[in-house]
Amino acid sequence: MSEEENFIYGTFPEHFKWCAATSAFQIEGGATEDGRGRSIWDTFCHISGNIIDNSTADISCDSYHRYMEDVSLLKNLGVKFYRFSISWPRIIAEPTKGVKVNEAGIRYYNNLINSLIAVGISPIVTLYHFDLPQDIQDEGGFLNEDLLIKCFKEYADVCFQNFGDRVKYWATFNEPRQICTLGYGLGIMAPAIHSPKTGVYQAAHSILKAHATVWHLYNDNYRINQNGKVFIVLCSEYAMAKDPGNDSNVEAAELAMQFKLGWFAHPIYINGDYPSVMKNKVLLLSQQEGLKNSRLPEFSEQDKKFIKGTSDIFGMNFYTSRLAEYQQRDNPPSQPCLDLDEIVEFSVDPKWNDAGSMWLYLVPSSMRKILNWIKREYNSPEVFLTETGFMDKTGSLDDEHRVNSFKLYLNEVLKAVTLDECNVVGFTAWSLLDNFEWVFGYSEKFGLVNVDFSDEKRTRKPKKSYYYYAEMIKNNGFLQPPN
């Protein structure tokens, strides 16, 4: 039976949280205005050849000046939540030189937050969405654990002090797996460090400790008065067995899920440590390379106690799926790759609808599957879907494919909630606006709203998907058609 035939009607729970999302670097522009410092992405996208269309985010959607247009679009959309990120270098330009707070940055986010609240929209604020101050990177970035933790804590403290009276949802890091694998493993995103065997794990270790530090900072100093939630936003494809009847494929898919999602979720939601299957595999590979100790760093017992339980909800970005089986090749890969890619081979089903992108395939059933996997693995946590979306190359207003993807993915969320009793409390559309999509520049569009990047006014026009999502929000789900 196909997804469409299996479609169900019904509504989400009464207080289901409908949300749309963006991030600072991708929409704000104002790159050098009002005392903003440089980030690693400013550096990265000004190096020729790094971005597919040779663009930069210097202006992007110009939301630094046009945020009231965004607020108006959000209000008309009907969302009660808006997930955006704060630009760390806009708040503290050079964190290694001390906490010199940029008042213009504070003013900008105060204006945005107050404008949202005035129209009944609650902010969900991400502290770190890929845009590390270049100043910290110059001292080692995520590989300089002590410095990163110190600076991130100071920055979070400034944000809690200035905005925490109105912000009740704080995400520490967005997609730590992507920060590590793409930024420090494969080196294809900023800061472009190619260290798939060691740097990738050191960066993750730093992130987990920095995240826990900021959770405890909030818990100890702010929670009693501000009464908000602090969490981390994780991401993973859903890995499914290439042949569900093949035990080896099933095992490979489960291993992949532990490497992709368990890497960060297991320490936070289970026991303060990495999944045992991951520890065993990395140790084995390390020994095969002639090393005595594992390349995966170890947490002390004190670290484990400190990290365990440091998330008030389970933030999850979900887009797509992969088929998994164990690698069959006899020869080692020609150049160092991520450990997981050395162990598991990933592929896609030719029947999956692709978005014309290198990575995004529409696999609606995997949404329900991953929500059930999270429920089983982490004891039914409260899950907030913090991003889901679909891209195209054109930014067309008649984006039927995006309407279809939201319809099918949301229907799978509804099944997970109503049929499987998964504790999903909210859904977020990525993205409110067409924007700067990292290495893809402006060549990939995810927006519910088209932005004309050739027009200096950056004119915004809602697409068909904007109106579809607005209808979903108004109905709080799928109403049975009259006939």
PDB file of N, CA and C in Angstrom, residues 325-402:
ATOM      1  N   GLU A 325      23.660  -1.251   4.233  1.00  0.00           N
ATOM      2  CA  GLU A 325      24.174  -2.630   4.259  1.00  0.00           C
ATOM      3  C   GLU A 325      25.652  -2.521   4.633  1.00  0.00           C
ATOM      4  N   TYR A 326      26.248  -3.610   5.099  1.00  0.00           N
ATOM      5  CA  TYR A 326      27.680  -3.569   5.415  1.00  0.00           C
ATOM      6  C   TYR A 326      28.495  -3.445   4.130  1.00  0.00           C
ATOM      7  N   GLN A 327      29.616  -2.727   4.217  1.00  0.00           N
ATOM      8  CA  GLN A 327      30.530  -2.585   3.079  1.00  0.00           C
ATOM      9  C   GLN A 327      31.048  -3.958   2.657  1.00  0.00           C
ATOM     10  N   GLN A 328      31.088  -4.176   1.348  1.00  0.00           N
ATOM     11  CA  GLN A 328      31.577  -5.452   0.821  1.00  0.00           C
ATOM     12  C   GLN A 328      33.006  -5.355   0.295  1.00  0.00           C
ATOM     13  N   ARG A 329      33.510  -4.114   0.119  1.00  0.00           N
ATOM     14  CA  ARG A 329      34.777  -3.960  -0.614  1.00  0.00           C
ATOM     15  C   ARG A 329      35.960  -4.605   0.120  1.00  0.00           C
ATOM     16  N   ASP A 330      36.893  -5.130  -0.661  1.00  0.00           N
ATOM     17  CA  ASP A 330      38.079  -5.787  -0.106  1.00  0.00           C
ATOM     18  C   ASP A 330      39.181  -4.769   0.185  1.00  0.00           C
ATOM     19  N   ASN A 331      39.263  -3.732  -0.670  1.00  0.00           N
ATOM     20  CA  ASN A 331      40.353  -2.760  -0.522  1.00  0.00           C
ATOM     21  C   ASN A 331      39.900  -1.581   0.339  1.00  0.00           C
ATOM     22  N   PRO A 332      40.815  -1.050   1.150  1.00  0.00           N
ATOM     23  CA  PRO A 332      40.444   0.140   1.926  1.00  0.00           C
ATOM     24  C   PRO A 332      40.170   1.316   0.986  1.00  0.00           C
ATOM     25  N   PRO A 333      39.366   2.303   1.418  1.00  0.00           N
ATOM     26  CA  PRO A 333      39.090   3.464   0.564  1.00  0.00           C
ATOM     27  C   PRO A 333      40.379   4.192   0.203  1.00  0.00           C
ATOM     28  N   SER A 334      40.383   4.844  -0.974  1.00  0.00           N
ATOM     29  CA  SER A 334      41.613   5.467  -1.486  1.00  0.00           C
ATOM     30  C   SER A 334      42.085   6.622  -0.604  1.00  0.00           C
ATOM     31  N   GLN A 335      41.150   7.314   0.053  1.00  0.00           N
ATOM     32  CA  GLN A 335      41.568   8.362   0.994  1.00  0.00           C
ATOM     33  C   GLN A 335      40.778   8.220   2.286  1.00  0.00           C
ATOM     34  N   PRO A 336      41.312   8.744   3.397  1.00  0.00           N
ATOM     35  CA  PRO A 336      40.627   8.564   4.680  1.00  0.00           C
ATOM     36  C   PRO A 336      39.182   9.063   4.612  1.00  0.00           C
ATOM     37  N   CYS A 337      38.261   8.256   5.141  1.00  0.00           N
ATOM     38  CA  CYS A 337      36.860   8.659   5.167  1.00  0.00           C
ATOM     39  C   CYS A 337      36.341   8.505   6.595  1.00  0.00           C
ATOM     40  N   LEU A 338      35.116   8.899   6.808  1.00  0.00           N
ATOM     41  CA  LEU A 338      34.499   8.733   8.125  1.00  0.00           C
ATOM     42  C   LEU A 338      34.405   7.250   8.450  1.00  0.00           C
ATOM     43  N   ASP A 339      34.580   6.918   9.721  1.00  0.00           N
ATOM     44  CA  ASP A 339      34.534   5.508  10.128  1.00  0.00           C
ATOM     45  C   ASP A 339      33.246   4.825   9.682  1.00  0.00           C
ATOM     46  N   LEU A 340      32.121   5.516   9.835  1.00  0.00           N
ATOM     47  CA  LEU A 340      30.841   4.899   9.479  1.00  0.00           C
ATOM     48  C   LEU A 340      30.811   4.518   8.005  1.00  0.00           C
ATOM     49  N   ASP A 341      31.374   5.382   7.141  1.00  0.00           N
ATOM     50  CA  ASP A 341      31.372   5.093   5.702  1.00  0.00           C
ATOM     51  C   ASP A 341      32.316   3.949   5.351  1.00  0.00           C
ATOM     52  N   GLU A 342      33.264   3.688   6.242  1.00  0.00           N
ATOM     53  CA  GLU A 342      34.160   2.552   6.042  1.00  0.00           C
ATOM     54  C   GLU A 342      33.446   1.238   6.380  1.00  0.00           C
ATOM     55  N   ILE A 343      32.455   1.325   7.273  1.00  0.00           N
ATOM     56  CA  ILE A 343      31.777   0.122   7.761  1.00  0.00           C
ATOM     57  C   ILE A 343      30.480  -0.151   7.001  1.00  0.00           C
ATOM     58  N   VAL A 344      29.715   0.917   6.737  1.00  0.00           N
ATOM     59  CA  VAL A 344      28.376   0.762   6.158  1.00  0.00           C
ATOM     60  C   VAL A 344      28.313   1.444   4.797  1.00  0.00           C
ATOM     61  N   GLU A 345      27.668   0.769   3.853  1.00  0.00           N
ATOM     62  CA  GLU A 345      27.447   1.367   2.532  1.00  0.00           C
ATOM     63  C   GLU A 345      26.018   1.891   2.475  1.00  0.00           C
ATOM     64  N   PHE A 346      25.878   3.145   2.051  1.00  0.00           N
ATOM     65  CA  PHE A 346      24.553   3.766   1.963  1.00  0.00           C
ATOM     66  C   PHE A 346      24.144   3.932   0.505  1.00  0.00           C
ATOM     67  N   SER A 347      22.861   3.758   0.251  1.00  0.00           N
ATOM     68  CA  SER A 347      22.341   3.945  -1.110  1.00  0.00           C
ATOM     69  C   SER A 347      20.920   4.487  -1.015  1.00  0.00           C
ATOM     70  N   VAL A 348      20.334   4.774  -2.175  1.00  0.00           N
ATOM     71  CA  VAL A 348      18.943   5.236  -2.203  1.00  0.00           C
ATOM     72  C   VAL A 348      18.136   4.315  -3.108  1.00  0.00           C
ATOM     73  N   ASP A 349      16.860   4.259  -2.852  1.00  0.00           N
ATOM     74  CA  ASP A 349      15.944   3.478  -3.676  1.00  0.00           C
ATOM     75  C   ASP A 349      15.627   4.298  -4.925  1.00  0.00           C
ATOM     76  N   PRO A 350      15.827   3.726  -6.125  1.00  0.00           N
ATOM     77  CA  PRO A 350      15.558   4.513  -7.346  1.00  0.00           C
ATOM     78  C   PRO A 350      14.108   5.013  -7.435  1.00  0.00           C
ATOM     79  N   LYS A 351      13.217   4.398  -6.670  1.00  0.00           N
ATOM     80  CA  LYS A 351      11.800   4.824  -6.708  1.00  0.00           C
ATOM     81  C   LYS A 351      11.554   6.084  -5.868  1.00  0.00           C
ATOM     82  N   TRP A 352      12.518   6.439  -5.004  1.00  0.00           N
ATOM     83  CA  TRP A 352      12.316   7.623  -4.167  1.00  0.00           C
ATOM     84  C   TRP A 352      12.330   8.883  -5.020  1.00  0.00           C
ATOM     85  N   ASN A 353      11.437   9.791  -4.698  1.00  0.00           N
ATOM     86  CA  ASN A 353      11.349  11.059  -5.411  1.00  0.00           C
ATOM     87  C   ASN A 353      12.478  11.977  -4.923  1.00  0.00           C
ATOM     88  N   ASP A 354      13.342  12.408  -5.850  1.00  0.00           N
ATOM     89  CA  ASP A 354      14.437  13.279  -5.392  1.00  0.00           C
ATOM     90  C   ASP A 354      14.122  14.731  -5.719  1.00  0.00           C
ATOM     91  N   ALA A 355      14.787  15.596  -5.023  1.00  0.00           N
ATOM     92  CA  ALA A 355      14.496  17.031  -5.130  1.00  0.00           C
ATOM     93  C   ALA A 355      15.441  17.710  -6.120  1.00  0.00           C
ATOM     94  N   GLY A 356      16.170  16.922  -6.911  1.00  0.00           N
ATOM     95  CA  GLY A 356      17.173  17.517  -7.788  1.00  0.00           C
ATOM     96  C   GLY A 356      18.396  17.945  -7.005  1.00  0.00           C
ATOM     97  N   SER A 357      18.534  17.365  -5.798  1.00  0.00           N
ATOM     98  CA  SER A 357      19.638  17.728  -4.918  1.00  0.00           C
ATOM     99  C   SER A 357      20.537  16.515  -4.756  1.00  0.00           C
ATOM    100  N   MET A 358      21.732  16.728  -4.223  1.00  0.00           N
ATOM    101  CA  MET A 358      22.669  15.612  -4.049  1.00  0.00           C
ATOM    102  C   MET A 358      22.294  14.742  -2.855  1.00  0.00           C
ATOM    103  N   TRP A 359      21.396  15.230  -1.999  1.00  0.00           N
ATOM    104  CA  TRP A 359      21.198  14.520  -0.726  1.00  0.00           C
ATOM    105  C   TRP A 359      19.746  14.296  -0.317  1.00  0.00           C
ATOM    106  N   LEU A 360      18.805  15.052  -0.916  1.00  0.00           N
ATOM    107  CA  LEU A 360      17.438  15.061  -0.381  1.00  0.00           C
ATOM    108  C   LEU A 360      16.477  14.224  -1.221  1.00  0.00           C
ATOM    109  N   TYR A 361      15.940  13.175  -0.608  1.00  0.00           N
ATOM    110  CA  TYR A 361      14.944  12.307  -1.245  1.00  0.00           C
ATOM    111  C   TYR A 361      13.695  12.286  -0.373  1.00  0.00           C
ATOM    112  N   LEU A 362      12.540  12.260  -1.028  1.00  0.00           N
ATOM    113  CA  LEU A 362      11.267  12.255  -0.303  1.00  0.00           C
ATOM    114  C   LEU A 362      10.920  10.820   0.084  1.00  0.00           C
ATOM    115  N   VAL A 363      10.999  10.525   1.390  1.00  0.00           N
ATOM    116  CA  VAL A 363      10.699   9.173   1.892  1.00  0.00           C
ATOM    117  C   VAL A 363       9.772   9.326   3.101  1.00  0.00           C
ATOM    118  N   PRO A 364       8.480   9.608   2.847  1.00  0.00           N
ATOM    119  CA  PRO A 364       7.588   9.967   3.958  1.00  0.00           C
ATOM    120  C   PRO A 364       7.525   8.937   5.079  1.00  0.00           C
ATOM    121  N   SER A 365       7.462   7.640   4.741  1.00  0.00           N
ATOM    122  CA  SER A 365       7.297   6.610   5.785  1.00  0.00           C
ATOM    123  C   SER A 365       8.439   6.638   6.798  1.00  0.00           C
ATOM    124  N   SER A 366       9.608   7.150   6.373  1.00  0.00           N
ATOM    125  CA  SER A 366      10.757   7.170   7.286  1.00  0.00           C
ATOM    126  C   SER A 366      10.563   8.171   8.427  1.00  0.00           C
ATOM    127  N   MET A 367       9.692   9.159   8.231  1.00  0.00           N
ATOM    128  CA  MET A 367       9.397  10.100   9.324  1.00  0.00           C
ATOM    129  C   MET A 367       8.757   9.356  10.500  1.00  0.00           C
ATOM    130  N   ARG A 368       7.758   8.551  10.207  1.00  0.00           N
ATOM    131  CA  ARG A 368       7.101   7.778  11.277  1.00  0.00           C
ATOM    132  C   ARG A 368       8.083   6.784  11.893  1.00  0.00           C
ATOM    133  N   LYS A 369       8.915   6.187  11.044  1.00  0.00           N
ATOM    134  CA  LYS A 369       9.866   5.176  11.538  1.00  0.00           C
ATOM    135  C   LYS A 369      10.893   5.792  12.487  1.00  0.00           C
ATOM    136  N   ILE A 370      11.420   6.955  12.129  1.00  0.00           N
ATOM    137  CA  ILE A 370      12.451   7.539  12.996  1.00  0.00           C
ATOM    138  C   ILE A 370      11.835   8.028  14.314  1.00  0.00           C
ATOM    139  N   LEU A 371      10.603   8.504  14.269  1.00  0.00           N
ATOM    140  CA  LEU A 371       9.939   8.924  15.514  1.00  0.00           C
ATOM    141  C   LEU A 371       9.712   7.728  16.435  1.00  0.00           C
ATOM    142  N   ASN A 372       9.385   6.583  15.851  1.00  0.00           N
ATOM    143  CA  ASN A 372       9.226   5.364  16.653  1.00  0.00           C
ATOM    144  C   ASN A 372      10.569   4.864  17.174  1.00  0.00           C
ATOM    145  N   TRP A 373      11.621   5.017  16.368  1.00  0.00           N
ATOM    146  CA  TRP A 373      12.969   4.618  16.797  1.00  0.00           C
ATOM    147  C   TRP A 373      13.385   5.449  18.020  1.00  0.00           C
ATOM    148  N   ILE A 374      13.146   6.759  17.947  1.00  0.00           N
ATOM    149  CA  ILE A 374      13.478   7.656  19.067  1.00  0.00           C
ATOM    150  C   ILE A 374      12.661   7.277  20.305  1.00  0.00           C
ATOM    151  N   LYS A 375      11.385   6.979  20.099  1.00  0.00           N
ATOM    152  CA  LYS A 375      10.511   6.593  21.224  1.00  0.00           C
ATOM    153  C   LYS A 375      11.058   5.354  21.932  1.00  0.00           C
ATOM    154  N   ARG A 376      11.418   4.343  21.141  1.00  0.00           N
ATOM    155  CA  ARG A 376      11.933   3.086  21.719  1.00  0.00           C
ATOM    156  C   ARG A 376      13.283   3.293  22.387  1.00  0.00           C
ATOM    157  N   GLU A 377      14.162   3.972  21.686  1.00  0.00           N
ATOM    158  CA  GLU A 377      15.563   4.079  22.109  1.00  0.00           C
ATOM    159  C   GLU A 377      15.730   4.964  23.343  1.00  0.00           C
ATOM    160  N   TYR A 378      14.959   6.042  23.412  1.00  0.00           N
ATOM    161  CA  TYR A 378      15.195   7.059  24.452  1.00  0.00           C
ATOM    162  C   TYR A 378      14.008   7.216  25.413  1.00  0.00           C
ATOM    163  N   ASN A 379      13.212   6.156  25.513  1.00  0.00           N
ATOM    164  CA  ASN A 379      12.150   6.110  26.529  1.00  0.00           C
ATOM    165  C   ASN A 379      11.104   7.211  26.342  1.00  0.00           C
ATOM    166  N   SER A 380      10.619   7.305  25.107  1.00  0.00           N
ATOM    167  CA  SER A 380       9.485   8.191  24.779  1.00  0.00           C
ATOM    168  C   SER A 380       9.665   9.646  25.219  1.00  0.00           C
ATOM    169  N   PRO A 381      10.751  10.296  24.751  1.00  0.00           N
ATOM    170  CA  PRO A 381      10.947  11.702  25.139  1.00  0.00           C
ATOM    171  C   PRO A 381       9.938  12.607  24.429  1.00  0.00           C
ATOM    172  N   GLU A 382       9.835  13.825  24.923  1.00  0.00           N
ATOM    173  CA  GLU A 382       9.015  14.846  24.264  1.00  0.00           C
ATOM    174  C   GLU A 382       9.799  15.343  23.048  1.00  0.00           C
ATOM    175  N   VAL A 383       9.309  15.062  21.837  1.00  0.00           N
ATOM    176  CA  VAL A 383      10.046  15.399  20.609  1.00  0.00           C
ATOM    177  C   VAL A 383       9.456  16.652  19.968  1.00  0.00           C
ATOM    178  N   PHE A 384      10.328  17.604  19.652  1.00  0.00           N
ATOM    179  CA  PHE A 384       9.928  18.779  18.868  1.00  0.00           C
ATOM    180  C   PHE A 384      10.648  18.664  17.527  1.00  0.00           C
ATOM    181  N   LEU A 385       9.891  18.511  16.445  1.00  0.00           N
ATOM    182  CA  LEU A 385      10.506  18.480  15.110  1.00  0.00           C
ATOM    183  C   LEU A 385      10.887  19.915  14.757  1.00  0.00           C
ATOM    184  N   THR A 386      12.182  20.192  14.785  1.00  0.00           N
ATOM    185  CA  THR A 386      12.675  21.567  14.689  1.00  0.00           C
ATOM    186  C   THR A 386      13.029  21.987  13.262  1.00  0.00           C
ATOM    187  N   GLU A 387      13.030  21.033  12.318  1.00  0.00           N
ATOM    188  CA  GLU A 387      13.151  21.337  10.880  1.00  0.00           C
ATOM    189  C   GLU A 387      12.654  20.150  10.072  1.00  0.00           C
ATOM    190  N   THR A 388      11.874  20.453   9.037  1.00  0.00           N
ATOM    191  CA  THR A 388      11.595  19.522   7.941  1.00  0.00           C
ATOM    192  C   THR A 388      11.299  20.389   6.728  1.00  0.00           C
ATOM    193  N   GLY A 389      11.789  19.987   5.569  1.00  0.00           N
ATOM    194  CA  GLY A 389      11.511  20.790   4.378  1.00  0.00           C
ATOM    195  C   GLY A 389      11.903  20.074   3.113  1.00  0.00           C
ATOM    196  N   PHE A 390      11.637  20.736   2.001  1.00  0.00           N
ATOM    197  CA  PHE A 390      11.944  20.161   0.687  1.00  0.00           C
ATOM    198  C   PHE A 390      12.424  21.289  -0.212  1.00  0.00           C
ATOM    199  N   MET A 391      13.364  20.975  -1.109  1.00  0.00           N
ATOM    200  CA  MET A 391      13.962  22.047  -1.897  1.00  0.00           C
ATOM    201  C   MET A 391      13.595  21.944  -3.376  1.00  0.00           C
ATOM    202  N   ASP A 392      13.847  23.045  -4.078  1.00  0.00           N
ATOM    203  CA  ASP A 392      13.844  23.033  -5.541  1.00  0.00           C
ATOM    204  C   ASP A 392      14.910  24.019  -5.993  1.00  0.00           C
ATOM    205  N   LYS A 393      15.096  24.111  -7.281  1.00  0.00           N
ATOM    206  CA  LYS A 393      16.148  24.994  -7.814  1.00  0.00           C
ATOM    207  C   LYS A 393      15.587  26.355  -8.233  1.00  0.00           C
ATOM    208  N   THR A 394      14.246  26.457  -8.360  1.00  0.00           N
ATOM    209  CA  THR A 394      13.684  27.633  -9.027  1.00  0.00           C
ATOM    210  C   THR A 394      13.103  28.680  -8.088  1.00  0.00           C
ATOM    211  N   GLY A 395      12.601  28.259  -6.932  1.00  0.00           N
ATOM    212  CA  GLY A 395      11.906  29.208  -6.057  1.00  0.00           C
ATOM    213  C   GLY A 395      10.513  29.543  -6.562  1.00  0.00           C
ATOM    214  N   SER A 396       9.964  28.699  -7.455  1.00  0.00           N
ATOM    215  CA  SER A 396       8.646  28.932  -8.058  1.00  0.00           C
ATOM    216  C   SER A 396       7.559  29.104  -6.998  1.00  0.00           C
ATOM    217  N   LEU A 397       6.607  30.007  -7.290  1.00  0.00           N
ATOM    218  CA  LEU A 397       5.488  30.220  -6.366  1.00  0.00           C
ATOM    219  C   LEU A 397       4.525  29.037  -6.402  1.00  0.00           C
ATOM    220  N   ASP A 398       4.526  28.321  -7.522  1.00  0.00           N
ATOM    221  CA  ASP A 398       3.630  27.164  -7.671  1.00  0.00           C
ATOM    222  C   ASP A 398       4.394  25.902  -7.270  1.00  0.00           C
ATOM    223  N   ASP A 399       4.686  25.779  -5.983  1.00  0.00           N
ATOM    224  CA  ASP A 399       5.588  24.714  -5.500  1.00  0.00           C
ATOM    225  C   ASP A 399       4.796  23.496  -5.001  1.00  0.00           C
ATOM    226  N   GLU A 400       4.099  22.876  -5.929  1.00  0.00           N
ATOM    227  CA  GLU A 400       3.239  21.727  -5.599  1.00  0.00           C
ATOM    228  C   GLU A 400       4.034  20.601  -4.932  1.00  0.00           C
ATOM    229  N   HIS A 401       5.285  20.403  -5.371  1.00  0.00           N
ATOM    230  CA  HIS A 401       6.136  19.350  -4.796  1.00  0.00           C
ATOM    231  C   HIS A 401       6.384  19.593  -3.302  1.00  0.00           C
ATOM    232  N   ARG A 402       6.505  20.860  -2.905  1.00  0.00           N
ATOM    233  CA  ARG A 402       6.732  21.179  -1.488  1.00  0.00           C
ATOM    234  C   ARG A 402       5.435  20.985  -0.694  1.00  0.00           C
TER     235      ARG A 402
END
